[in-house]
Amino acid sequence: MGQLVKPDQLARLISYMVSSQSGVMTGSLVDYDQNIAGSSPE
Protein backbone atom coordinates (compact mmCIF):
# COMPACT_ATOMS: atom_id res chain seq x y z
CA MET A 1 0.00 0.00 0.00
CA GLY A 2 1.02 3.59 -0.47
CA GLN A 3 2.90 3.04 -3.71
CA LEU A 4 2.29 4.14 -7.26
CA VAL A 5 0.75 1.61 -9.60
CA LYS A 6 3.20 0.25 -12.17
CA PRO A 7 2.11 0.10 -15.82
CA ASP A 8 2.24 -3.71 -15.91
CA GLN A 9 -0.03 -3.92 -12.85
CA LEU A 10 -2.59 -1.65 -14.48
CA ALA A 11 -2.31 -3.60 -17.74
CA ARG A 12 -3.16 -6.84 -15.89
CA LEU A 13 -6.25 -5.20 -14.38
CA ILE A 14 -7.41 -3.93 -17.76
CA SER A 15 -6.74 -7.32 -19.38
CA TYR A 16 -8.89 -8.98 -16.74
CA MET A 17 -11.69 -6.45 -17.10
CA VAL A 18 -11.97 -6.97 -20.86
CA SER A 19 -11.70 -10.76 -20.63
CA SER A 20 -14.56 -13.23 -20.40
CA GLN A 21 -13.47 -14.01 -16.82
CA SER A 22 -14.89 -10.69 -15.66
CA GLY A 23 -18.33 -11.48 -17.05
CA VAL A 24 -19.96 -11.03 -13.65
CA MET A 25 -18.46 -7.54 -13.21
CA THR A 26 -20.99 -4.97 -14.39
CA GLY A 27 -21.11 -1.32 -13.47
CA SER A 28 -18.22 -1.61 -11.04
CA LEU A 29 -15.89 1.15 -9.94
CA VAL A 30 -12.40 -0.25 -9.41
CA ASP A 31 -10.28 1.94 -7.14
CA TYR A 32 -6.75 1.00 -8.12
CA ASP A 33 -4.62 3.83 -6.74
CA GLN A 34 -3.41 2.00 -3.61
CA ASN A 35 -4.31 4.94 -1.32
CA ILE A 36 -2.33 7.50 -3.33
CA ALA A 37 -5.28 9.65 -4.52
CA GLY A 38 -5.11 13.13 -3.06
CA SER A 39 -1.69 12.67 -1.49
CA SER A 40 1.19 14.99 -2.20
CA PRO A 41 4.84 14.05 -2.70
CA GLU A 42 7.04 14.34 0.35
Coordinates of N, CA and C in Angstrom, one line a residue:
M1 N 0.8 -1.2 0.0 CA 0.0 0.0 0.0 C 0.9 1.2 0.0
G2 N 0.3 2.3 -0.5 CA 1.0 3.6 -0.5 C 2.1 3.7 -1.5
Q3 N 1.9 3.0 -2.6 CA 2.9 3.0 -3.7 C 2.2 3.3 -5.0
L4 N 2.9 3.9 -6.0 CA 2.3 4.1 -7.3 C 2.1 2.8 -8.0
V5 N 1.0 2.8 -8.8 CA 0.8 1.6 -9.6 C 1.7 1.6 -10.8
K6 N 2.3 0.4 -11.0 CA 3.2 0.3 -12.2 C 2.4 -0.1 -13.4
P7 N 2.9 0.3 -14.6 CA 2.1 0.1 -15.8 C 1.7 -1.4 -16.0
D8 N 2.6 -2.3 -15.7 CA 2.2 -3.7 -15.9 C 1.1 -4.2 -15.0
Q9 N 1.0 -3.6 -13.8 CA 0.0 -3.9 -12.9 C -1.4 -3.4 -13.4
L10 N -1.4 -2.2 -13.9 CA -2.6 -1.6 -14.5 C -3.0 -2.4 -15.7
A11 N -2.0 -2.8 -16.5 CA -2.3 -3.6 -17.7 C -3.0 -4.9 -17.4
R12 N -2.5 -5.6 -16.3 CA -3.2 -6.8 -15.9 C -4.6 -6.6 -15.5
L13 N -4.9 -5.5 -14.8 CA -6.2 -5.2 -14.4 C -7.1 -5.0 -15.6
I14 N -6.6 -4.2 -16.5 CA -7.4 -3.9 -17.8 C -7.6 -5.2 -18.6
S15 N -6.6 -6.0 -18.7 CA -6.7 -7.3 -19.4 C -7.8 -8.2 -18.7
Y16 N -7.9 -8.2 -17.4 CA -8.9 -9.0 -16.7 C -10.3 -8.4 -17.0
M17 N -10.4 -7.1 -16.9 CA -11.7 -6.5 -17.1 C -12.3 -6.6 -18.5
V18 N -11.5 -6.8 -19.5 CA -12.0 -7.0 -20.9 C -12.1 -8.4 -21.2
S19 N -11.6 -9.3 -20.3 CA -11.7 -10.8 -20.6 C -13.1 -11.3 -20.3
S20 N -13.3 -12.6 -20.7 CA -14.6 -13.2 -20.4 C -14.6 -13.6 -18.9
Q21 N -13.5 -13.7 -18.2 CA -13.5 -14.0 -16.8 C -14.2 -13.0 -16.0
S22 N -14.3 -11.7 -16.4 CA -14.9 -10.7 -15.7 C -16.4 -10.5 -16.0
G23 N -16.9 -11.5 -16.6 CA -18.3 -11.5 -17.1 C -19.3 -11.1 -16.0
V24 N -19.0 -11.4 -14.7 CA -20.0 -11.0 -13.7 C -19.8 -9.6 -13.1
M25 N -18.7 -8.9 -13.6 CA -18.5 -7.5 -13.2 C -19.2 -6.6 -14.1
T26 N -20.2 -6.0 -13.6 CA -21.0 -5.0 -14.4 C -21.2 -3.7 -13.6
G27 N -20.9 -2.6 -14.1 CA -21.1 -1.3 -13.5 C -20.3 -1.1 -12.2
S28 N -19.1 -1.7 -12.2 CA -18.2 -1.6 -11.0 C -17.2 -0.4 -11.2
L29 N -16.9 0.1 -10.0 CA -15.9 1.1 -9.9 C -14.7 0.5 -9.3
V30 N -13.6 0.4 -10.0 CA -12.4 -0.3 -9.4 C -11.4 0.8 -9.0
D31 N -11.2 1.0 -7.7 CA -10.3 1.9 -7.1 C -8.9 1.3 -7.1
Y32 N -8.0 1.7 -8.0 CA -6.7 1.0 -8.1 C -5.6 1.9 -7.9
D33 N -5.7 2.9 -7.0 CA -4.6 3.8 -6.7 C -3.8 3.5 -5.5
Q34 N -4.1 2.5 -4.8 CA -3.4 2.0 -3.6 C -3.2 3.1 -2.6
N35 N -4.3 3.9 -2.3 CA -4.3 4.9 -1.3 C -3.4 6.1 -1.7
I36 N -3.2 6.4 -2.9 CA -2.3 7.5 -3.3 C -3.2 8.7 -3.7
A37 N -4.4 8.5 -4.1 CA -5.3 9.7 -4.5 C -5.3 10.8 -3.5
G38 N -5.0 12.0 -3.9 CA -5.1 13.1 -3.1 C -3.9 13.4 -2.2
S39 N -2.9 12.5 -2.3 CA -1.7 12.7 -1.5 C -0.7 13.5 -2.3
S40 N 0.2 14.2 -1.5 CA 1.2 15.0 -2.2 C 2.6 14.4 -1.9
P41 N 3.5 14.6 -2.9 CA 4.8 14.1 -2.7 C 5.5 14.7 -1.5
E42 N 6.3 13.9 -0.9 CA 7.0 14.3 0.4 C 8.2 15.2 0.0

